[in-house]
XYZ file of C-alpha atoms in Angstrom:
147
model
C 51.480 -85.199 -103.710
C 48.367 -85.107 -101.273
C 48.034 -88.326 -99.040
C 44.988 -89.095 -97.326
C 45.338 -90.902 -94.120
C 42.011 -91.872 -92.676
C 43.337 -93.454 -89.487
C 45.314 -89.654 -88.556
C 41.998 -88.074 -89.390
C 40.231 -89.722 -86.894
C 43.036 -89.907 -84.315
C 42.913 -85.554 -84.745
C 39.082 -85.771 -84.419
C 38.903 -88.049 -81.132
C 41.788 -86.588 -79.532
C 40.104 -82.740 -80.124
C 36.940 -84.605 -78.615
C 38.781 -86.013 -75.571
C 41.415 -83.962 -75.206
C 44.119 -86.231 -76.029
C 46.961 -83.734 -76.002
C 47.874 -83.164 -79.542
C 49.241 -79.452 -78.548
C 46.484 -78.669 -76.423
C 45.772 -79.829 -73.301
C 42.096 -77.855 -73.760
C 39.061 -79.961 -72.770
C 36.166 -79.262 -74.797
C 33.156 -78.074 -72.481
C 29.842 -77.505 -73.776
C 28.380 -75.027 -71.661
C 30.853 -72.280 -70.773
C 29.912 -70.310 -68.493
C 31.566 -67.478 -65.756
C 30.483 -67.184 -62.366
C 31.403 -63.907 -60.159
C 29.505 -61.780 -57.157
C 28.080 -58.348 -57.114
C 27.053 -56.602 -53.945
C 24.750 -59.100 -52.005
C 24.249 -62.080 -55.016
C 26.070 -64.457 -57.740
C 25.401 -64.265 -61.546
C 25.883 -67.165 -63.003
C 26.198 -66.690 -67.140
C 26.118 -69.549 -69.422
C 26.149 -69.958 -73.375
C 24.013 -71.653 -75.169
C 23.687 -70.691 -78.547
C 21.345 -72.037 -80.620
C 19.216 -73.657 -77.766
C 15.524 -73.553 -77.857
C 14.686 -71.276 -74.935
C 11.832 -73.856 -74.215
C 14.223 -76.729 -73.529
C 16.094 -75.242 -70.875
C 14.947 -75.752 -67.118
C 17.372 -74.082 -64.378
C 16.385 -76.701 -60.809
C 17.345 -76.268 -57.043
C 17.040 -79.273 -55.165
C 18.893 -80.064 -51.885
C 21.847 -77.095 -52.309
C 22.500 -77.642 -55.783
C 21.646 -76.220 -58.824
C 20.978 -78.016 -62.435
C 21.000 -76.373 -65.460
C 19.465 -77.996 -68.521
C 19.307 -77.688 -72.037
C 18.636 -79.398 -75.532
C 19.429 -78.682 -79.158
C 18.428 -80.143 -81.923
C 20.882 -81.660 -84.217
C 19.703 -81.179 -87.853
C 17.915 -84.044 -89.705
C 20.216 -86.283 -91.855
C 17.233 -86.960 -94.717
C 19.782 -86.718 -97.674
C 22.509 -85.052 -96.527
C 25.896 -85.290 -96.645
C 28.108 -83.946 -94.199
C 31.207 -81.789 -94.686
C 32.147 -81.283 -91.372
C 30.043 -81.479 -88.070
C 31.642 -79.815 -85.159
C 28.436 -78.072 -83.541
C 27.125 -79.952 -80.690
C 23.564 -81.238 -80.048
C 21.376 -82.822 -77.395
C 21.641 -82.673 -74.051
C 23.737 -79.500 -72.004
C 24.176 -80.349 -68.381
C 25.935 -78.479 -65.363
C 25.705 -79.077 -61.800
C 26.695 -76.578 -59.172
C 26.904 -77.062 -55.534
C 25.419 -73.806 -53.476
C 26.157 -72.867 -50.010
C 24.246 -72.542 -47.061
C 24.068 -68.890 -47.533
C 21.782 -68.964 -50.649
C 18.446 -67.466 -50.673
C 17.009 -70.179 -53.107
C 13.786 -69.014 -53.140
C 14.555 -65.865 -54.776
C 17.053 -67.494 -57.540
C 15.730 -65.799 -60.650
C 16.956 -66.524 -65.071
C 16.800 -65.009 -67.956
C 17.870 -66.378 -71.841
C 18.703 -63.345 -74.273
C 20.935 -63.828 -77.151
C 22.002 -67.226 -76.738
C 23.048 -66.472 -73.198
C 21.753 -68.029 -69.643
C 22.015 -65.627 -67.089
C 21.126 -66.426 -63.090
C 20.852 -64.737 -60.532
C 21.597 -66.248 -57.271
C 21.068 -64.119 -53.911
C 22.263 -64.266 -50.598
C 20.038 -65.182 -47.694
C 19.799 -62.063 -45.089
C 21.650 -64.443 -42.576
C 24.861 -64.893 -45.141
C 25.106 -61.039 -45.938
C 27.421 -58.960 -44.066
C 26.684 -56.984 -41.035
C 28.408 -54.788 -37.915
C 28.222 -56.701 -34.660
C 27.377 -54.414 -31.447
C 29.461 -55.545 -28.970
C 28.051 -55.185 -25.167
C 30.139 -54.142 -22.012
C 30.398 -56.288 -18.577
C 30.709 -55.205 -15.601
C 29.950 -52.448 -13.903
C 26.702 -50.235 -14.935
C 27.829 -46.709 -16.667
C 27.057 -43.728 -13.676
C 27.386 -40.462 -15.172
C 29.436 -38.532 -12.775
C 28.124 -34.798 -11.544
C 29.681 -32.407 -9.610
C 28.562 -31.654 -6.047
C 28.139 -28.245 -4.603
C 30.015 -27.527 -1.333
């Protein structure tokens, strides 16, 4: 016997939407992305499949960055859906940058359904050696005298 219970179907769908925890304490997020440094910047790398690359707009104002993108959902004339789990409209993520960011030289790139941004240092926030200076005394070479 198969029983249909409408009211568990939709509890299942809501609770995978807000991560009600049915088993999983996952929260759905809607633009993954990974964030790690190499030498003297960030790379930022974000999916987005299925976005059109002219929708998405990568901002810096005031220390942080905004990325932005929109898909389309399909139009509805006539059809019926199965199941709808694929997101669409608006993506959205906010990060905060440091004061060590070169945001003039941020630079992105969209291949294969991927976001990828490059965020440099500024020459003030990369590493360098320190001289250190002596007090005191000035530094006399000392020589011999003939007797």
């Amino acid at each position: 016997m198969l029983r249909f219970d409408p009211f568990r179907e939709l509890d299942s769908i809501a609770a995978g939407m807000f991560g009600s925890s049915s088993g999983s304490d996952r929260v759905p997020r809607f633009m993954p992305m990974d964030l790690y440094k190499v030498d003297d910047h960030y790379v930022l790398s974000a999916d987005l499949p299925g976005v059109d690359p002219g929708s998405i707009d990568v901002d810096v104002d005031r220390g942080t960055l905004t990325l932005t993108a929109h898909r389309t959902a399909p139009s509805d004339g006539g059809v019926q859906w199965i199941s709808s789990e694929r997101f669409a409209g608006t993506y959205r993520r906010q990060i905060a940058l440091g004061d060590g960011i070169d945001t003039e030289r941020i630079t992105a790139s969209y291949d294969n359904g991927v976001l990828s941004v490059t965020i440099p240092l500024a020459e003030r926030a990369k590493p360098r050696k320190i001289d250190i200076s002596r007090s005191g005394a000035e530094q006399r070479s000392i020589e011999p005298h003939a007797t």
